[in-house]
Amino acid sequence: MDLILILKTVILGIVEGITEWLPISSTGHLILVDEFINLNVSAAFKEMFDVVIQLGAIMAVVVLYFHKLNPLSPKKNRKQKHETMVLWYKVIFAVLPAAVIGILFDDAIHDRFFNPVVVAATLIIYGVLFIVIENHNERSRRRGMDSLSGLTYRMAFIIGVFQVLSLIPGTSRSGATIVGGILIGCSRTVAAEFSFFLGIPVMFGASLLKILKFGLSFTGTELVVLAIGMIVSFLVSIVSIKFLMGYVKRHDFKAFGVYRIILGILVIGYFMFLK
């Protein structure tokens, strides 16, 4: 087993664990990092790896929010169990738009949009959008809904429609859904938590599709690379999620908007003048 390959995989796992939850686009960052850290694996495996590594990050949500997401918890009374089941119904309902579009157009989206130019453009566009939305919220001084139980099926579906935007790399799944939640009246905390929960069925489904498409004939090296990437992204995600939930209670998302704009400009400069 190549030590350099393991080190590269660890770096990719760290990048995934940080960027999956912060509204700065994990897929976009993985595409950009791949320009400098090229795994010595087949193109088919790399395409599958970039999706399945996100499953490790998603498991961090399952662990951190296991009690809140578990409708069978003996520590919950009947009402709380019912509310948990309703939350899952809303999550599944919200997942439908991205699931349908993703299944129908997965290959077309990957062929047309998975490139640094698109990533740079979406980083900048959504960076500006974050700043505009937060400035509007400051002027309106609107207090967002601060309870997941107040999220209606209609609101959940609208957030799910925003999630469709994240099929374009550089958008950020968490960024798109959080923006959608804020626009329809959710607090940042509720928008962020619901975004986390939406990621569970989305990434389990996407990972299953990619694995089936790739086939189950993994080499020993490929299994090790996939396992290391998932484990590292899981551990880093634990820290990232805790950081984000603490951050949104005290700050807005303008800093992430500025970061996206700067990164997008740097990407454009790199590919225009240095590469």
CSV table of C-alpha atoms in Angstrom, one decimal:
chain,number,residue,atom,x,y,z
A,1,MET,CA,0.0,0.0,0.0
A,2,ASP,CA,1.5,3.3,-1.1
A,3,LEU,CA,2.0,5.7,1.9
A,4,ILE,CA,1.6,8.7,-0.4
A,5,LEU,CA,-1.8,7.4,-1.6
A,6,ILE,CA,-2.9,7.0,2.1
A,7,LEU,CA,-1.8,10.6,2.8
A,8,LYS,CA,-3.7,11.9,-0.2
A,9,THR,CA,-6.8,10.0,0.9
A,10,VAL,CA,-6.5,11.5,4.4
A,11,ILE,CA,-6.3,15.0,3.0
A,12,LEU,CA,-9.4,14.4,0.9
A,13,GLY,CA,-11.2,13.0,3.9
A,14,ILE,CA,-10.3,16.2,5.9
A,15,VAL,CA,-11.5,18.4,3.0
A,16,GLU,CA,-14.8,16.5,2.8
A,17,GLY,CA,-15.4,16.5,6.5
A,18,ILE,CA,-14.9,20.3,6.7
A,19,THR,CA,-16.7,21.3,3.5
A,20,GLU,CA,-19.7,19.0,3.6
A,21,TRP,CA,-21.4,20.9,6.4
A,22,LEU,CA,-20.0,24.4,6.0
A,23,PRO,CA,-22.0,26.2,3.1
A,24,ILE,CA,-18.9,26.2,0.8
A,25,SER,CA,-19.5,23.1,-1.3
A,26,SER,CA,-17.8,19.7,-0.6
A,27,THR,CA,-18.0,18.4,-4.2
A,28,GLY,CA,-16.6,21.7,-5.5
A,29,HIS,CA,-13.7,21.6,-3.1
A,30,LEU,CA,-13.0,17.9,-3.9
A,31,ILE,CA,-12.9,18.8,-7.7
A,32,LEU,CA,-10.5,21.7,-7.0
A,33,VAL,CA,-8.3,19.7,-4.6
A,34,ASP,CA,-8.1,16.9,-7.2
A,35,GLU,CA,-6.3,19.4,-9.5
A,36,PHE,CA,-3.4,19.3,-7.0
A,37,ILE,CA,-3.8,15.9,-5.3
A,38,ASN,CA,-4.4,13.3,-7.9
A,39,LEU,CA,-5.2,9.9,-6.5
A,40,ASN,CA,-3.5,7.1,-8.4
A,41,VAL,CA,-6.8,5.2,-9.0
A,42,SER,CA,-9.1,4.6,-12.0
A,43,ALA,CA,-11.4,7.4,-13.2
A,44,ALA,CA,-14.5,5.2,-12.4
A,45,PHE,CA,-13.3,4.6,-8.9
A,46,LYS,CA,-12.5,8.3,-8.3
A,47,GLU,CA,-16.0,9.3,-9.5
A,48,MET,CA,-17.5,6.8,-7.1
A,49,PHE,CA,-15.1,7.8,-4.2
A,50,ASP,CA,-16.0,11.5,-4.4
A,51,VAL,CA,-19.7,10.6,-3.6
A,52,VAL,CA,-19.3,7.7,-1.2
A,53,ILE,CA,-16.7,9.5,0.9
A,54,GLN,CA,-19.6,11.8,1.8
A,55,LEU,CA,-21.4,8.8,3.4
A,56,GLY,CA,-18.7,9.0,6.2
A,57,ALA,CA,-19.6,12.6,6.8
A,58,ILE,CA,-23.4,11.8,6.9
A,59,MET,CA,-22.8,9.1,9.6
A,60,ALA,CA,-21.6,12.0,11.8
A,61,VAL,CA,-25.1,13.4,11.7
A,62,VAL,CA,-26.6,10.0,12.6
A,63,VAL,CA,-24.3,9.7,15.6
A,64,LEU,CA,-24.7,13.3,16.8
A,65,TYR,CA,-28.5,13.5,16.3
A,66,PHE,CA,-29.3,9.8,17.0
A,67,HIS,CA,-31.7,10.5,19.9
A,68,LYS,CA,-33.4,13.3,18.1
A,69,LEU,CA,-33.8,11.2,14.9
A,70,ASN,CA,-34.7,7.9,16.6
A,71,PRO,CA,-38.6,7.5,16.8
A,72,LEU,CA,-38.2,4.3,18.8
A,73,SER,CA,-36.1,5.8,21.6
A,74,PRO,CA,-37.3,4.5,25.0
A,75,LYS,CA,-36.5,7.9,26.5
A,76,LYS,CA,-39.2,9.5,24.4
A,77,ASN,CA,-42.9,9.6,25.3
A,78,ARG,CA,-45.6,8.8,22.7
A,79,LYS,CA,-46.0,12.4,21.6
A,80,GLN,CA,-42.3,12.8,21.1
A,81,LYS,CA,-42.1,9.6,19.1
A,82,HIS,CA,-44.9,10.8,16.9
A,83,GLU,CA,-43.2,14.1,16.4
A,84,THR,CA,-40.0,12.3,15.4
A,85,MET,CA,-41.9,10.2,12.8
A,86,VAL,CA,-43.5,13.3,11.4
A,87,LEU,CA,-40.0,14.9,11.1
A,88,TRP,CA,-38.9,11.9,9.0
A,89,TYR,CA,-42.0,12.1,6.8
A,90,LYS,CA,-41.0,15.8,6.1
A,91,VAL,CA,-37.4,14.8,5.4
A,92,ILE,CA,-38.5,12.1,2.9
A,93,PHE,CA,-41.0,14.5,1.3
A,94,ALA,CA,-38.3,17.1,0.9
A,95,VAL,CA,-35.9,14.6,-0.6
A,96,LEU,CA,-38.1,13.8,-3.5
A,97,PRO,CA,-37.2,16.7,-5.9
A,98,ALA,CA,-33.4,16.0,-5.7
A,99,ALA,CA,-33.9,12.3,-5.8
A,100,VAL,CA,-36.0,12.4,-9.0
A,101,ILE,CA,-33.7,14.9,-10.8
A,102,GLY,CA,-30.6,13.1,-9.6
A,103,ILE,CA,-31.7,9.7,-10.8
A,104,LEU,CA,-32.9,10.9,-14.2
A,105,PHE,CA,-30.0,13.3,-15.0
A,106,ASP,CA,-27.0,12.0,-12.9
A,107,ASP,CA,-24.7,11.2,-15.9
A,108,ALA,CA,-25.7,14.4,-17.8
A,109,ILE,CA,-25.0,16.6,-14.8
A,110,HIS,CA,-21.7,15.0,-14.2
A,111,ASP,CA,-20.5,15.2,-17.8
A,112,ARG,CA,-21.6,18.9,-18.2
A,113,PHE,CA,-21.0,20.5,-14.9
A,114,PHE,CA,-18.3,18.7,-13.0
A,115,ASN,CA,-15.4,21.0,-13.9
A,116,PRO,CA,-13.5,23.9,-12.3
A,117,VAL,CA,-15.2,26.6,-14.4
A,118,VAL,CA,-18.6,25.7,-13.1
A,119,VAL,CA,-17.4,25.4,-9.6
A,120,ALA,CA,-15.8,28.9,-9.7
A,121,ALA,CA,-19.0,30.4,-11.1
A,122,THR,CA,-21.3,28.8,-8.5
A,123,LEU,CA,-19.0,29.7,-5.7
A,124,ILE,CA,-19.1,33.3,-6.6
A,125,ILE,CA,-22.9,33.4,-7.4
A,126,TYR,CA,-24.0,31.8,-4.1
A,127,GLY,CA,-21.4,33.8,-2.2
A,128,VAL,CA,-23.0,37.0,-3.4
A,129,LEU,CA,-26.4,35.5,-2.6
A,130,PHE,CA,-25.4,34.8,1.0
A,131,ILE,CA,-24.4,38.3,1.5
A,132,VAL,CA,-27.5,39.8,-0.1
A,133,ILE,CA,-29.8,37.6,1.9
A,134,GLU,CA,-28.1,38.3,5.2
A,135,ASN,CA,-28.1,42.1,4.5
A,136,HIS,CA,-31.8,41.9,3.8
A,137,ASN,CA,-32.4,40.0,7.1
A,138,GLU,CA,-30.5,42.7,9.0
A,139,ARG,CA,-32.7,45.4,7.5
A,140,SER,CA,-35.9,43.6,8.1
A,141,ARG,CA,-34.9,42.3,11.6
A,142,ARG,CA,-37.2,39.3,11.0
A,143,ARG,CA,-37.0,36.6,13.7
A,144,GLY,CA,-36.9,33.2,12.0
A,145,MET,CA,-39.0,30.2,13.1
A,146,ASP,CA,-36.9,28.5,15.8
A,147,SER,CA,-38.5,25.0,16.0
A,148,LEU,CA,-38.4,22.0,13.7
A,149,SER,CA,-41.9,21.1,14.7
A,150,GLY,CA,-43.1,24.4,13.2
A,151,LEU,CA,-41.8,23.3,9.8
A,152,THR,CA,-44.7,22.5,7.5
A,153,TYR,CA,-44.7,20.0,4.7
A,154,ARG,CA,-44.9,22.9,2.2
A,155,MET,CA,-41.9,24.5,3.7
A,156,ALA,CA,-40.0,21.2,3.8
A,157,PHE,CA,-40.8,20.6,0.1
A,158,ILE,CA,-39.6,24.1,-0.8
A,159,ILE,CA,-36.3,23.5,1.0
A,160,GLY,CA,-36.1,20.2,-1.0
A,161,VAL,CA,-36.5,22.2,-4.2
A,162,PHE,CA,-33.5,24.3,-3.2
A,163,GLN,CA,-31.6,21.1,-2.7
A,164,VAL,CA,-31.9,20.4,-6.4
A,165,LEU,CA,-29.6,23.4,-7.0
A,166,SER,CA,-26.9,21.6,-5.2
A,167,LEU,CA,-26.6,18.9,-7.9
A,168,ILE,CA,-24.4,21.5,-9.7
A,169,PRO,CA,-21.0,21.3,-8.0
A,170,GLY,CA,-19.8,24.4,-6.2
A,171,THR,CA,-23.3,25.2,-5.0
A,172,SER,CA,-23.1,23.4,-1.7
A,173,ARG,CA,-26.0,21.1,-0.6
A,174,SER,CA,-26.0,22.6,2.9
A,175,GLY,CA,-25.7,26.1,1.5
A,176,ALA,CA,-28.6,25.7,-0.9
A,177,THR,CA,-30.9,24.2,1.7
A,178,ILE,CA,-29.9,26.6,4.4
A,179,VAL,CA,-30.6,29.6,2.1
A,180,GLY,CA,-33.9,28.1,1.1
A,181,GLY,CA,-34.8,27.6,4.8
A,182,ILE,CA,-33.9,31.2,5.7
A,183,LEU,CA,-35.8,32.6,2.7
A,184,ILE,CA,-39.0,30.9,3.8
A,185,GLY,CA,-38.7,32.1,7.4
A,186,CYS,CA,-36.6,29.5,9.3
A,187,SER,CA,-34.0,30.5,11.8
A,188,ARG,CA,-30.4,29.6,10.8
A,189,THR,CA,-30.4,26.9,13.5
A,190,VAL,CA,-33.6,25.2,12.1
A,191,ALA,CA,-32.4,25.6,8.5
A,192,ALA,CA,-29.0,24.1,9.3
A,193,GLU,CA,-30.4,21.1,11.3
A,194,PHE,CA,-33.0,20.3,8.6
A,195,SER,CA,-30.3,20.5,6.0
A,196,PHE,CA,-28.2,18.0,8.0
A,197,PHE,CA,-31.2,15.6,8.2
A,198,LEU,CA,-31.9,15.9,4.5
A,199,GLY,CA,-28.4,14.7,3.8
A,200,ILE,CA,-29.0,11.3,5.3
A,201,PRO,CA,-31.3,9.8,2.7
A,202,VAL,CA,-29.8,11.8,-0.1
A,203,MET,CA,-26.2,10.6,0.5
A,204,PHE,CA,-27.2,7.0,1.3
A,205,GLY,CA,-29.2,6.9,-1.9
A,206,ALA,CA,-26.5,8.6,-4.0
A,207,SER,CA,-23.8,6.3,-2.5
A,208,LEU,CA,-25.8,3.2,-3.2
A,209,LEU,CA,-26.3,4.3,-6.9
A,210,LYS,CA,-22.6,5.0,-7.4
A,211,ILE,CA,-21.5,1.7,-5.8
A,212,LEU,CA,-23.9,-0.3,-7.9
A,213,LYS,CA,-22.8,1.6,-11.0
A,214,PHE,CA,-19.1,1.0,-10.2
A,215,GLY,CA,-19.8,-2.7,-9.2
A,216,LEU,CA,-18.7,-4.6,-6.1
A,217,SER,CA,-15.4,-5.8,-7.5
A,218,PHE,CA,-13.1,-3.6,-5.4
A,219,THR,CA,-9.4,-4.3,-5.2
A,220,GLY,CA,-7.7,-4.4,-1.8
A,221,THR,CA,-6.2,-0.9,-2.4
A,222,GLU,CA,-9.6,0.5,-3.4
A,223,LEU,CA,-11.3,-0.8,-0.3
A,224,VAL,CA,-8.6,0.7,2.0
A,225,VAL,CA,-8.7,4.0,0.2
A,226,LEU,CA,-12.5,4.1,0.5
A,227,ALA,CA,-12.5,3.1,4.2
A,228,ILE,CA,-9.8,5.7,5.1
A,229,GLY,CA,-11.6,8.5,3.3
A,230,MET,CA,-14.9,7.7,5.0
A,231,ILE,CA,-13.4,7.3,8.5
A,232,VAL,CA,-11.5,10.6,8.3
A,233,SER,CA,-14.5,12.5,6.9
A,234,PHE,CA,-16.6,11.1,9.7
A,235,LEU,CA,-14.2,12.2,12.4
A,236,VAL,CA,-13.7,15.6,10.9
A,237,SER,CA,-17.4,16.1,10.3
A,238,ILE,CA,-18.1,15.6,14.1
A,239,VAL,CA,-16.0,18.7,14.7
A,240,SER,CA,-17.4,20.6,11.7
A,241,ILE,CA,-21.0,20.1,12.7
A,242,LYS,CA,-20.5,21.2,16.3
A,243,PHE,CA,-18.6,24.2,15.1
A,244,LEU,CA,-21.3,25.3,12.6
A,245,MET,CA,-24.1,24.9,15.1
A,246,GLY,CA,-22.2,27.0,17.6
A,247,TYR,CA,-21.4,29.5,14.9
A,248,VAL,CA,-24.9,30.1,13.6
A,249,LYS,CA,-26.2,30.9,17.0
A,250,ARG,CA,-24.0,34.0,17.2
A,251,HIS,CA,-23.1,34.9,13.6
A,252,ASP,CA,-24.7,35.2,10.1
A,253,PHE,CA,-23.4,33.6,6.9
A,254,LYS,CA,-21.7,36.6,5.3
A,255,ALA,CA,-18.3,35.3,6.2
A,256,PHE,CA,-19.0,32.2,4.2
A,257,GLY,CA,-20.2,34.3,1.3
A,258,VAL,CA,-17.0,36.3,1.3
A,259,TYR,CA,-14.9,33.1,1.4
A,260,ARG,CA,-16.8,31.7,-1.6
A,261,ILE,CA,-16.3,34.8,-3.6
A,262,ILE,CA,-12.6,35.0,-2.9
A,263,LEU,CA,-12.1,31.3,-3.6
A,264,GLY,CA,-14.1,31.5,-6.9
A,265,ILE,CA,-11.9,34.5,-8.0
A,266,LEU,CA,-8.7,32.6,-7.1
A,267,VAL,CA,-9.9,29.5,-9.1
A,268,ILE,CA,-10.6,31.7,-12.2
A,269,GLY,CA,-7.2,33.3,-11.9
A,270,TYR,CA,-5.5,29.9,-11.5
A,271,PHE,CA,-7.1,28.4,-14.6
A,272,MET,CA,-6.7,31.5,-16.7
A,273,PHE,CA,-3.2,32.6,-15.9
A,274,LEU,CA,-1.3,29.8,-14.1
A,275,LYS,CA,-2.4,26.5,-15.5
